[in-house]
């Protein structure tokens, strides 16, 4: 016989890492108005008192279960549509729903919401040029638009156009960028909620919400009552939008899904959209002349004539170092390809299938990206003697100082304060630490071009875009310099012409041939429990193991994510990375 619970019962998702299921609780007397779907509560779970979220209201508990009352109401949490979005994200990136609902929740308890700002007619949007006005309008005209804006172009017109249509959501790859976007809107007299601090103002409604990755789940009531403007993602190619830790979710993917569910336009803005972005929707570009002028002048220092055993610096680099002004030199040291050059013809040795760098393995050559092997023979001249291009990084700063005849400072990811020197050398972190430069030089660009990841070429172009932003538009006269043995690589050609389509055209056939995204969906599985777990996956292809990691490939995300979600996880550590950054 079924026992009726004495009152209203809600279903609660506990915020406990090891538990991905829900439990039923009674709504206590007097708390009826405060508790709804999304409310953050505390509950007694076994012997422990834990936090959680109400995820369903007015439920019938399973037979024989006598629910305990909710212990405490903590405050407001995400709305029902955002909780649904969290469930979708948990499926899409093989994570726990609670991880995403936590991301969607305020950092501190929100008991009451501030007053909603009085609705004001948006001011007429002023654009730098009529061409940019047309582009901004087109970007938020409907559906999904991939907006290719050159590095030096200001995307604030697209943001203003979205905001003029209604409260919008703007996602930025860094906190400083989000602050500057929010500041611009405030200066124009527009209501803004900057996440994560202004969660309550966002939940009150009437404001455009600006933030970084986590803001993809921010409250935007206008998306639920039909008055929303648009979703805008700035610098969509930037890795700041993706979570490095599992679940390896991307704010771009969440933004696209959120806009689709809310029925609002979505503008995915980038100077160098990836093939995965381009597969999402229609492409909006400025005129060829306008786009080209927004990329810096690129100087290509072809090092093929130099002996592979000579140093890191091309002779032509010296005048640049001595020219005055701020010069930034980039030399990535970690996790990059080890390059081999033929001693006879000096050509770099590359994979015949995918073009990545090869290294010596078991008496032959092996590709770090697609694992193709071949005998130890130069693909250009047939010689069999290779020389590793080792970069002597330890004395780079001193050598540069001697060449430049002026002080050189060093910047890495760990540097607390950027040295106040006219010349800086560092890892790519240096590009995020200085606001502008007269020249940016990549000392070993082939490391970027031939890296073992399938996205290596796109990431290399993203570095050039970042550098181009530091030196400003073509007319300002700044320069981006690359030292390379591959002067005709599509990345170099694309940046030279300020035309990222040239790289996309070259990359697409390779991706299709190798069945990498966007023609397939990938997940990387590792951890002690991985071997037994991947053996039971159905409807997907399992490759590996390679260095203790398995690559799981599905024809699309529906197939891949259904396979991952439908297969119970064994005890033991298992790391599942959908859209892995390191493959
Ligand atoms: Zn050769
Ligand atoms: Zn390969």
Coordinates of C-alpha atoms and ligand atoms in Angstrom, one line a residue:
X1 CA 0.0 0.0 0.0
X2 CA 1.3 3.4 -0.9
X3 CA 1.9 5.8 2.0
X4 CA 1.1 9.4 1.1
X5 CA 3.7 11.8 2.3
X6 CA 2.4 14.5 4.6
X7 CA 2.8 17.4 2.2
X8 CA 4.8 18.7 -0.8
X9 CA 7.9 16.7 -1.8
X10 CA 10.8 18.0 -3.9
X11 CA 13.6 16.1 -5.6
X12 CA 17.1 17.3 -4.6
X13 CA 20.5 16.9 -6.4
X14 CA 23.2 16.8 -3.7
X15 CA 26.4 18.7 -4.2
X16 CA 28.6 15.6 -3.4
X17 CA 31.3 14.6 -5.9
X18 CA 30.8 10.8 -5.5
X19 CA 27.0 10.9 -5.9
X20 CA 25.2 11.5 -9.3
X21 CA 21.6 10.8 -8.2
X22 CA 18.7 12.6 -6.6
X23 CA 16.8 12.2 -3.3
X24 CA 13.4 13.3 -2.2
X25 CA 12.7 15.7 0.7
X26 CA 9.6 17.2 2.3
X27 CA 9.1 21.0 2.0
X28 CA 8.9 22.1 5.7
X29 CA 6.1 24.3 7.0
X30 CA 6.6 28.0 6.2
X31 CA 9.2 27.4 3.5
X32 CA 6.7 26.7 0.7
X33 CA 7.2 30.1 -1.1
X34 CA 11.0 30.0 -0.9
X35 CA 11.4 26.5 -2.4
X36 CA 11.1 26.0 -6.1
X37 CA 13.2 24.3 -8.8
X38 CA 16.7 25.8 -8.6
X39 CA 16.6 26.7 -4.9
X40 CA 19.8 25.9 -3.1
X41 CA 19.1 23.9 0.1
X42 CA 20.9 21.9 2.7
X43 CA 19.7 18.4 3.4
X44 CA 20.4 15.5 5.7
X45 CA 22.0 12.7 3.5
X46 CA 22.7 9.6 5.6
X47 CA 24.7 10.8 8.5
X48 CA 25.9 14.0 6.8
X49 CA 24.4 17.4 6.1
X50 CA 25.2 18.5 2.6
X51 CA 24.2 21.2 0.1
X52 CA 22.1 20.6 -3.0
X53 CA 19.6 22.0 -5.5
X54 CA 15.9 21.4 -5.9
X55 CA 15.6 19.9 -9.4
X56 CA 11.9 18.8 -9.4
X57 CA 8.9 20.0 -7.5
X58 CA 5.7 18.2 -6.4
X59 CA 7.1 14.7 -7.0
X60 CA 5.8 11.4 -5.7
X61 CA 8.6 9.7 -3.7
X62 CA 9.3 6.0 -4.6
X63 CA 7.1 3.4 -2.7
X64 CA 8.2 2.9 0.9
X65 CA 10.3 6.0 1.0
X66 CA 9.3 8.4 3.8
X67 CA 11.1 11.7 3.0
X68 CA 12.8 13.8 5.6
X69 CA 12.3 17.5 5.5
X70 CA 14.7 19.9 3.8
X71 CA 17.0 21.0 6.5
X72 CA 17.6 24.6 5.4
X73 CA 16.9 27.0 2.5
X74 CA 20.2 28.7 1.4
X75 CA 19.0 30.9 -1.4
X76 CA 18.4 31.2 -5.1
X77 CA 20.0 29.0 -7.7
X78 CA 19.7 28.5 -11.5
X79 CA 16.3 28.6 -13.2
X80 CA 14.6 25.4 -14.5
X81 CA 15.8 26.0 -18.1
X82 CA 19.4 26.5 -16.9
X83 CA 19.2 23.3 -14.9
X84 CA 18.0 21.6 -18.1
X85 CA 21.0 23.1 -19.9
X86 CA 23.2 21.7 -17.1
X87 CA 21.7 18.2 -17.7
X88 CA 22.5 18.6 -21.4
X89 CA 26.1 19.7 -20.7
X90 CA 26.6 16.7 -18.4
X91 CA 25.6 14.4 -21.3
X92 CA 27.7 16.4 -23.9
X93 CA 30.9 16.4 -21.8
X94 CA 30.4 13.2 -19.8
X95 CA 30.3 14.9 -16.5
X96 CA 28.0 15.1 -13.5
X97 CA 25.0 17.4 -13.6
X98 CA 25.9 18.7 -10.1
X99 CA 29.2 20.1 -11.5
X100 CA 27.4 22.2 -14.0
X101 CA 24.6 23.3 -11.6
X102 CA 27.4 24.4 -9.2
X103 CA 29.0 26.4 -12.0
X104 CA 25.5 28.0 -12.7
X105 CA 25.0 29.0 -9.1
X106 CA 26.0 32.2 -7.3
X107 CA 29.4 32.2 -5.4
X108 CA 27.6 33.5 -2.2
X109 CA 24.0 32.8 -1.2
X110 CA 21.5 35.1 -2.8
X111 CA 18.4 35.4 -0.7
X112 CA 16.7 38.4 -2.4
X113 CA 17.2 40.0 -5.8
X114 CA 17.9 43.7 -6.4
X115 CA 15.4 45.8 -8.2
X116 CA 15.3 45.3 -12.0
X117 CA 16.6 48.4 -13.8
X118 CA 13.9 50.5 -15.4
X119 CA 13.6 49.6 -19.1
X120 CA 15.2 52.3 -21.2
X121 CA 15.3 52.5 -25.0
X122 CA 18.8 51.5 -26.2
X123 CA 20.7 54.4 -27.8
X124 CA 21.3 54.2 -31.5
X125 CA 24.4 52.0 -32.0
X126 CA 27.3 54.1 -33.4
X127 CA 29.7 52.0 -35.6
X128 CA 33.2 52.9 -36.7
X129 CA 32.1 52.4 -40.3
X130 CA 29.0 51.6 -42.3
X131 CA 30.7 48.3 -43.3
X132 CA 31.1 47.4 -39.6
X133 CA 27.5 48.4 -39.0
X134 CA 26.3 46.0 -41.7
X135 CA 28.5 43.2 -40.3
X136 CA 27.2 43.7 -36.7
X137 CA 23.6 43.7 -37.9
X138 CA 24.2 40.6 -39.9
X139 CA 25.9 38.9 -36.9
X140 CA 22.8 39.0 -34.8
X141 CA 20.2 38.9 -37.5
X142 CA 19.1 35.3 -36.6
X143 CA 20.3 31.8 -36.1
X144 CA 24.0 31.1 -35.6
X145 CA 26.6 33.3 -37.3
X146 CA 30.3 32.7 -37.2
X147 CA 31.7 36.3 -37.4
X148 CA 35.3 36.5 -38.7
X149 CA 36.6 39.9 -37.5
X150 CA 40.4 40.6 -38.0
X151 CA 42.6 40.8 -34.8
X152 CA 42.7 44.6 -34.7
X153 CA 39.0 45.1 -35.3
X154 CA 36.8 46.2 -32.4
X155 CA 34.0 43.7 -31.8
X156 CA 32.1 46.1 -29.5
X157 CA 29.7 46.9 -32.4
X158 CA 28.5 43.3 -32.4
X159 CA 28.0 43.5 -28.6
X160 CA 26.1 46.8 -28.9
X161 CA 23.9 45.5 -31.6
X162 CA 23.0 42.4 -29.5
X163 CA 22.3 44.5 -26.5
X164 CA 20.1 46.9 -28.5
X165 CA 17.8 44.0 -29.3
X166 CA 17.3 43.0 -25.6
X167 CA 19.2 41.8 -22.6
X168 CA 22.0 39.6 -24.0
X169 CA 24.8 37.2 -22.9
X170 CA 28.4 38.1 -23.8
X171 CA 31.2 35.6 -23.1
X172 CA 34.8 36.6 -23.0
X173 CA 38.0 34.4 -22.7
X174 CA 39.5 36.4 -19.9
X175 CA 38.4 38.5 -16.8
X176 CA 40.2 41.6 -18.1
X177 CA 38.3 41.3 -21.4
X178 CA 35.0 40.8 -19.7
X179 CA 35.6 43.9 -17.5
X180 CA 36.4 46.0 -20.5
X181 CA 33.3 44.9 -22.4
X182 CA 31.1 45.5 -19.4
X183 CA 32.8 48.9 -18.9
X184 CA 32.0 49.9 -22.5
X185 CA 28.3 49.1 -22.1
X186 CA 28.1 50.9 -18.8
X187 CA 29.7 54.0 -20.3
X188 CA 26.9 53.9 -22.9
X189 CA 24.4 53.9 -20.1
X190 CA 23.3 50.3 -20.6
X191 CA 22.4 48.1 -17.6
X192 CA 25.1 45.4 -17.2
X193 CA 25.6 42.5 -14.8
X194 CA 29.3 41.4 -14.7
X195 CA 29.6 37.8 -13.6
X196 CA 30.5 36.1 -11.2
X197 CA 30.1 39.0 -8.7
X198 CA 26.8 40.4 -10.0
X199 CA 24.9 37.1 -10.2
X200 CA 21.9 38.6 -8.3
X201 CA 21.7 41.6 -10.7
X202 CA 21.7 39.1 -13.6
X203 CA 18.9 37.1 -12.0
X204 CA 16.9 40.2 -11.5
X205 CA 16.7 40.6 -15.3
X206 CA 16.8 43.7 -17.6
X207 CA 20.6 43.7 -17.9
X208 CA 23.1 42.3 -20.5
X209 CA 25.2 39.7 -18.7
X210 CA 28.9 39.7 -19.3
X211 CA 31.5 37.2 -18.0
X212 CA 34.0 34.5 -18.7
X213 CA 33.4 30.7 -19.2
X214 CA 31.1 30.1 -16.2
X215 CA 28.8 32.9 -17.3
X216 CA 27.6 30.6 -20.1
X217 CA 25.2 29.3 -17.4
X218 CA 24.4 32.7 -15.9
X219 CA 20.8 33.7 -15.2
X220 CA 19.4 35.7 -18.2
X221 CA 15.6 35.9 -17.5
X222 CA 15.1 37.6 -20.9
X223 CA 16.0 34.3 -22.6
X224 CA 13.0 32.7 -20.8
X225 CA 10.3 35.4 -21.3
X226 CA 11.0 36.0 -25.0
X227 CA 12.6 39.5 -24.6
X228 CA 16.2 38.3 -25.0
X229 CA 18.7 39.9 -27.4
X230 CA 21.4 37.5 -28.4
X231 CA 24.3 35.4 -27.2
X232 CA 27.8 36.7 -28.3
X233 CA 31.0 34.8 -27.8
X234 CA 34.2 36.9 -28.3
X235 CA 37.5 35.3 -29.4
X236 CA 35.7 31.9 -29.7
X237 CA 39.0 30.3 -30.7
X238 CA 40.7 31.2 -27.4
X239 CA 41.4 28.2 -25.1
X240 CA 40.2 30.3 -22.2
X241 CA 36.7 29.3 -23.2
X242 CA 37.4 25.6 -22.5
X243 CA 37.9 23.8 -19.2
X244 CA 41.2 22.1 -19.0
X245 CA 40.0 19.8 -16.2
X246 CA 37.3 17.1 -16.8
X247 CA 34.5 17.7 -17.6
X248 CA 36.3 19.4 -20.5
X249 CA 33.4 21.6 -21.4
X250 CA 33.5 24.6 -23.7
X251 CA 31.6 27.9 -23.2
X252 CA 31.3 28.1 -26.9
X253 CA 29.4 24.8 -27.1
X254 CA 27.1 25.8 -24.1
X255 CA 26.5 29.3 -25.6
X256 CA 25.4 27.8 -29.0
X257 CA 23.1 25.3 -27.3
X258 CA 21.7 27.9 -25.0
X259 CA 20.9 30.3 -27.9
X260 CA 19.2 27.5 -29.8
X261 CA 17.0 26.6 -26.8
X262 CA 16.1 30.2 -26.1
X263 CA 15.5 30.9 -29.8
X264 CA 17.8 33.9 -29.8
X265 CA 20.6 34.7 -32.3
X266 CA 24.1 33.6 -31.5
X267 CA 27.3 35.3 -32.8
X268 CA 30.5 33.3 -32.5
X269 CA 33.2 36.0 -33.1
X270 CA 36.9 35.2 -33.9
X271 CA 39.7 36.4 -36.1
X272 CA 40.4 32.8 -36.9
X273 CA 37.4 30.6 -36.5
X274 CA 38.2 26.9 -36.3
X275 CA 36.8 24.3 -38.6
X276 CA 34.6 23.2 -35.7
X277 CA 33.2 26.8 -35.5
X278 CA 32.7 27.0 -39.2
X279 CA 30.6 23.8 -39.2
X280 CA 28.1 25.5 -36.8
X281 CA 26.4 28.1 -39.0
X282 CA 26.7 30.8 -41.6
X283 CA 29.9 32.8 -42.0
X284 CA 29.8 36.6 -41.7
X285 CA 33.0 38.4 -42.9
X286 CA 34.0 41.9 -43.6
X287 CA 35.4 43.0 -47.0
X288 CA 38.7 41.5 -48.1
X289 CA 40.4 44.9 -47.9
X290 CA 39.0 45.6 -44.4
X291 CA 39.9 42.2 -43.1
X292 CA 43.4 42.3 -44.5
X293 CA 44.0 45.8 -43.0
X294 CA 43.1 44.4 -39.5
X295 CA 46.0 41.9 -39.6
X296 CA 49.6 43.1 -38.9
X297 CA 52.3 43.0 -41.6
X298 CA 54.0 39.6 -41.4
X299 CA 57.7 39.2 -42.0
X300 CA 58.7 35.6 -42.9
X301 CA 62.4 34.8 -42.1
X302 CA 63.0 31.7 -44.2
X303 CA 65.6 29.6 -42.4
X304 CA 65.9 26.9 -44.9
X305 CA 69.2 28.3 -46.2
X306 CA 70.7 28.3 -42.7
X307 CA 72.6 25.3 -41.5
X308 CA 70.4 23.2 -39.2
X309 CA 73.3 23.3 -36.6
X310 CA 73.4 27.1 -36.5
X311 CA 71.7 29.0 -33.7
X312 CA 68.3 30.2 -32.9
X313 CA 68.5 33.6 -34.5
X314 CA 68.4 34.4 -38.2
X315 CA 70.9 37.1 -39.2
X316 CA 67.9 39.2 -40.4
X317 CA 66.6 39.3 -36.9
X318 CA 69.4 41.5 -35.6
X319 CA 68.3 44.8 -37.2
X320 CA 64.8 44.3 -35.7
X321 CA 66.3 43.8 -32.2
X322 CA 68.3 47.0 -32.5
X323 CA 65.6 49.1 -34.2
X324 CA 64.2 50.4 -30.9
X325 CA 60.7 50.2 -29.7
X326 CA 59.2 47.3 -27.7
X327 CA 60.1 43.9 -29.2
X328 CA 58.5 40.7 -27.8
X329 CA 60.0 37.3 -28.7
X330 CA 58.1 34.1 -28.2
X331 CA 59.8 30.7 -27.7
X332 CA 57.5 27.9 -26.4
X333 CA 59.5 25.2 -24.6
X334 CA 57.1 22.7 -23.2
X335 CA 55.0 20.0 -24.9
X336 CA 56.1 20.8 -28.4
X337 CA 57.4 18.8 -31.3
X338 CA 61.0 17.8 -31.5
X339 CA 62.0 18.6 -35.1
X340 CA 64.3 16.7 -37.3
X341 CA 66.0 18.1 -40.4
X342 CA 67.8 16.2 -43.2
X343 CA 71.6 16.9 -43.0
X344 CA 71.9 16.8 -46.8
X345 CA 69.0 18.8 -48.1
X346 CA 68.1 20.6 -44.7
X347 CA 64.3 20.0 -45.2
X348 CA 62.2 19.3 -42.1
X349 CA 61.0 15.8 -41.8
X350 CA 57.2 15.6 -41.7
X351 CA 54.4 13.0 -41.7
X352 CA 53.4 12.0 -45.2
X353 CA 49.8 11.5 -44.0
X354 CA 49.0 14.6 -41.8
X355 CA 52.0 16.9 -42.1
X356 CA 53.0 16.9 -38.4
X357 CA 56.6 16.5 -37.2
X358 CA 58.1 13.0 -37.0
X359 CA 60.6 11.8 -34.5
X360 CA 63.0 8.8 -34.5
X361 CA 61.5 5.7 -33.0
X362 CA 62.5 2.0 -33.3
X363 CA 65.0 2.8 -36.1
X364 CA 62.4 4.6 -38.1
X365 CA 60.4 7.8 -38.1
X366 CA 57.0 8.1 -36.3
X367 CA 54.4 10.9 -36.4
X368 CA 53.4 12.4 -33.0
X369 CA 49.9 13.3 -34.3
X370 CA 48.6 10.3 -36.2
X371 CA 51.2 7.6 -35.3
X372 CA 52.1 6.8 -39.0
X373 CA 55.6 5.3 -39.3
X374 CA 58.1 5.2 -42.1
X375 CA 61.7 4.2 -42.5
X376 CA 64.4 6.7 -41.6
X377 CA 64.7 8.2 -45.0
X378 CA 64.4 11.9 -46.0
X379 CA 61.1 12.4 -48.0
X380 CA 62.8 15.0 -50.2
X381 CA 66.3 13.6 -51.1
X382 CA 66.4 10.0 -49.8
X383 CA 69.3 10.7 -47.4
X384 CA 69.3 8.8 -44.2
X385 CA 71.1 11.1 -41.8
X386 CA 68.9 13.5 -39.7
X387 CA 69.9 16.2 -37.3
X388 CA 67.6 17.1 -34.3
X389 CA 67.0 20.8 -34.2
X390 CA 67.7 21.4 -30.6
X391 CA 67.0 24.8 -29.2
X392 CA 69.5 25.9 -26.6
X393 CA 67.0 27.8 -24.5
X394 CA 69.1 28.3 -21.4
X395 CA 71.1 31.1 -22.7
X396 CA 68.5 32.7 -25.0
X397 CA 68.1 35.8 -22.9
X398 CA 71.8 36.5 -22.6
X399 CA 72.4 35.8 -26.4
X400 CA 69.6 38.2 -27.3
X401 CA 70.9 40.9 -25.0
X402 CA 74.3 40.6 -26.7
X403 CA 72.6 40.8 -30.2
X404 CA 70.2 43.6 -29.3
X405 CA 72.7 45.7 -27.4
X406 CA 69.9 46.6 -25.0
X407 CA 68.3 45.0 -21.9
X408 CA 66.2 41.9 -22.4
X409 CA 63.7 40.6 -19.8
X410 CA 62.2 37.1 -19.5
X411 CA 58.5 36.3 -19.1
X412 CA 57.0 32.9 -18.5
X413 CA 53.6 31.8 -17.0
X414 CA 55.1 32.0 -13.5
X415 CA 56.6 35.5 -13.9
X416 CA 55.0 37.7 -11.2
X417 CA 55.8 41.1 -12.7
X418 CA 56.7 41.8 -16.3
X419 CA 60.2 43.3 -16.5
X420 CA 60.4 46.9 -17.6
X421 CA 62.8 46.2 -20.5
X422 CA 62.3 47.2 -24.1
X423 CA 62.9 43.7 -25.3
X424 CA 61.0 40.7 -23.8
X425 CA 61.5 37.0 -24.4
X426 CA 59.2 34.3 -23.1
X427 CA 56.7 31.5 -23.7
X428 CA 53.4 32.4 -25.3
X429 CA 52.4 33.6 -21.9
X430 CA 54.2 36.8 -22.8
X431 CA 51.5 37.6 -25.4
X432 CA 48.9 37.7 -22.6
X433 CA 51.1 39.8 -20.3
X434 CA 51.8 42.8 -22.4
X435 CA 49.2 45.1 -23.9
X436 CA 51.1 46.3 -27.0
X437 CA 54.4 46.0 -28.9
X438 CA 56.1 47.3 -32.0
X439 CA 57.1 43.9 -33.1
X440 CA 56.4 40.3 -32.0
X441 CA 58.7 37.5 -33.2
X442 CA 58.2 33.8 -33.0
X443 CA 61.7 32.3 -32.8
X444 CA 60.8 28.7 -33.6
X445 CA 57.4 28.8 -35.3
X446 CA 57.9 25.3 -36.8
X447 CA 57.4 23.9 -33.3
X448 CA 53.9 25.4 -33.4
X449 CA 53.1 24.5 -37.0
X450 CA 54.1 20.8 -36.7
X451 CA 52.9 20.1 -33.1
X452 CA 51.5 16.7 -32.4
X453 CA 47.9 18.0 -31.8
X454 CA 45.4 17.8 -34.6
X455 CA 44.5 21.5 -33.9
X456 CA 48.2 22.5 -34.1
X457 CA 47.9 24.6 -37.3
X458 CA 44.8 26.4 -36.0
X459 CA 46.5 27.1 -32.7
X460 CA 49.5 28.5 -34.6
X461 CA 47.3 30.9 -36.5
X462 CA 45.6 31.9 -33.2
X463 CA 49.1 32.8 -31.9
X464 CA 49.7 35.0 -34.9
X465 CA 46.3 36.6 -34.4
X466 CA 47.2 37.3 -30.8
X467 CA 50.5 38.8 -31.9
X468 CA 48.7 40.9 -34.6
X469 CA 46.5 42.4 -31.9
X470 CA 49.5 43.5 -29.8
X471 CA 51.1 45.3 -32.7
X472 CA 47.9 46.8 -34.0
X473 CA 46.4 47.2 -37.5
X474 CA 48.5 47.3 -40.7
X475 CA 48.5 51.1 -40.9
X476 CA 50.2 51.4 -37.5
X477 CA 53.3 49.8 -38.9
X478 CA 54.0 47.2 -36.3
X479 CA 55.3 43.8 -37.4
X480 CA 54.8 40.2 -36.7
X481 CA 57.9 38.1 -37.5
X482 CA 58.2 34.3 -37.9
X483 CA 61.4 32.3 -38.2
X484 CA 60.5 29.2 -40.1
X485 CA 61.6 26.5 -42.5
X486 CA 58.1 26.2 -43.8
X487 CA 57.4 29.7 -45.4
X488 CA 54.6 28.3 -47.6
X489 CA 52.8 26.6 -44.8
X490 CA 49.0 27.5 -45.0
X491 CA 49.2 29.1 -41.6
X492 CA 52.0 31.5 -42.7
X493 CA 50.1 32.2 -46.0
X494 CA 46.9 32.9 -44.2
X495 CA 48.5 35.4 -41.9
X496 CA 50.5 37.0 -44.7
X497 CA 47.3 37.7 -46.6
X498 CA 45.1 38.3 -43.6
X499 CA 42.9 35.6 -44.9
X500 CA 42.1 32.7 -42.4
X501 CA 40.0 31.0 -45.1
X502 CA 43.3 29.9 -46.7
X503 CA 44.1 27.8 -43.7
X504 CA 40.6 26.4 -43.4
X505 CA 40.7 25.3 -47.0
X506 CA 44.0 23.5 -46.5
X507 CA 43.0 21.9 -43.2
X508 CA 39.5 20.6 -44.1
X509 CA 40.6 17.7 -46.4
X510 CA 43.3 16.5 -43.8
X511 CA 40.7 16.5 -41.0
X512 CA 38.3 14.6 -43.2
X513 CA 40.9 12.0 -44.2
X514 CA 42.1 11.5 -40.6
X515 CA 38.5 11.6 -39.3
X516 CA 39.2 14.3 -36.7
X517 CA 36.6 16.9 -35.7
X518 CA 34.4 18.4 -37.2
X519 CA 33.8 15.2 -39.2
X520 CA 33.8 13.1 -36.1
X521 CA 33.5 13.4 -32.3
X522 CA 36.4 12.5 -30.0
X523 CA 36.9 11.6 -26.4
X524 CA 40.1 10.7 -24.6
X525 CA 39.8 8.1 -21.8
X526 CA 42.5 7.4 -19.2
X527 CA 43.0 6.3 -15.6
X528 CA 43.3 2.9 -13.9
X529 CA 39.7 1.9 -14.8
X530 CA 40.0 2.9 -18.4
X531 CA 41.0 -0.4 -20.0
X532 CA 38.0 -2.4 -18.8
X533 CA 35.5 0.5 -19.3
X534 CA 36.4 1.2 -23.0
X535 CA 36.2 -2.5 -23.8
X536 CA 32.4 -2.3 -23.1
X537 CA 31.6 0.8 -25.1
X538 CA 29.2 0.2 -28.0
X539 CA 28.5 2.1 -31.2
X540 CA 31.9 3.9 -31.2
X541 CA 35.4 3.2 -32.4
X542 CA 38.1 2.7 -29.7
X543 CA 41.7 3.4 -30.7
X544 CA 44.7 2.7 -28.5
X545 CA 46.0 2.5 -25.9
X546 CA 48.7 5.1 -26.6
X547 CA 50.7 6.0 -23.5
X548 CA 47.8 4.7 -21.3
X549 CA 45.1 6.6 -23.1
X550 CA 42.4 5.5 -25.4
X551 CA 40.8 7.6 -28.1
X552 CA 37.1 7.0 -28.6
X553 CA 35.6 8.2 -31.8
X554 CA 31.9 8.5 -32.8
X555 CA 30.5 9.6 -36.1
X556 CA 28.9 12.6 -34.2
X557 CA 28.2 13.8 -30.7
X558 CA 24.9 12.1 -30.4
X559 CA 26.5 8.7 -31.0
X560 CA 29.6 9.4 -28.9
X561 CA 27.9 11.0 -25.9
X562 CA 25.0 8.4 -25.8
X563 CA 27.7 5.7 -25.8
X564 CA 29.6 7.3 -22.9
X565 CA 26.5 8.1 -20.9
X566 CA 24.9 4.7 -21.4
X567 CA 27.8 2.7 -20.1
X568 CA 28.0 2.5 -16.3
X569 CA 31.3 3.6 -14.8
X570 CA 33.3 1.0 -12.9
X571 CA 34.9 1.7 -9.5
X572 CA 38.3 3.2 -9.8
X573 CA 39.6 6.4 -11.3
X574 CA 38.5 7.1 -14.8
X575 CA 39.1 10.4 -16.7
X576 CA 36.9 11.1 -19.6
X577 CA 37.7 14.1 -21.8
X578 CA 35.2 14.9 -24.6
X579 CA 36.7 17.3 -27.1
X580 CA 40.2 16.7 -25.6
X581 CA 42.5 19.7 -25.8
X582 CA 45.7 17.6 -25.9
X583 CA 45.0 15.3 -28.8
Ligands
LIG1 ZN1 67.0 15.4 -47.6
LIG2 ZN1 50.8 12.1 -39.1

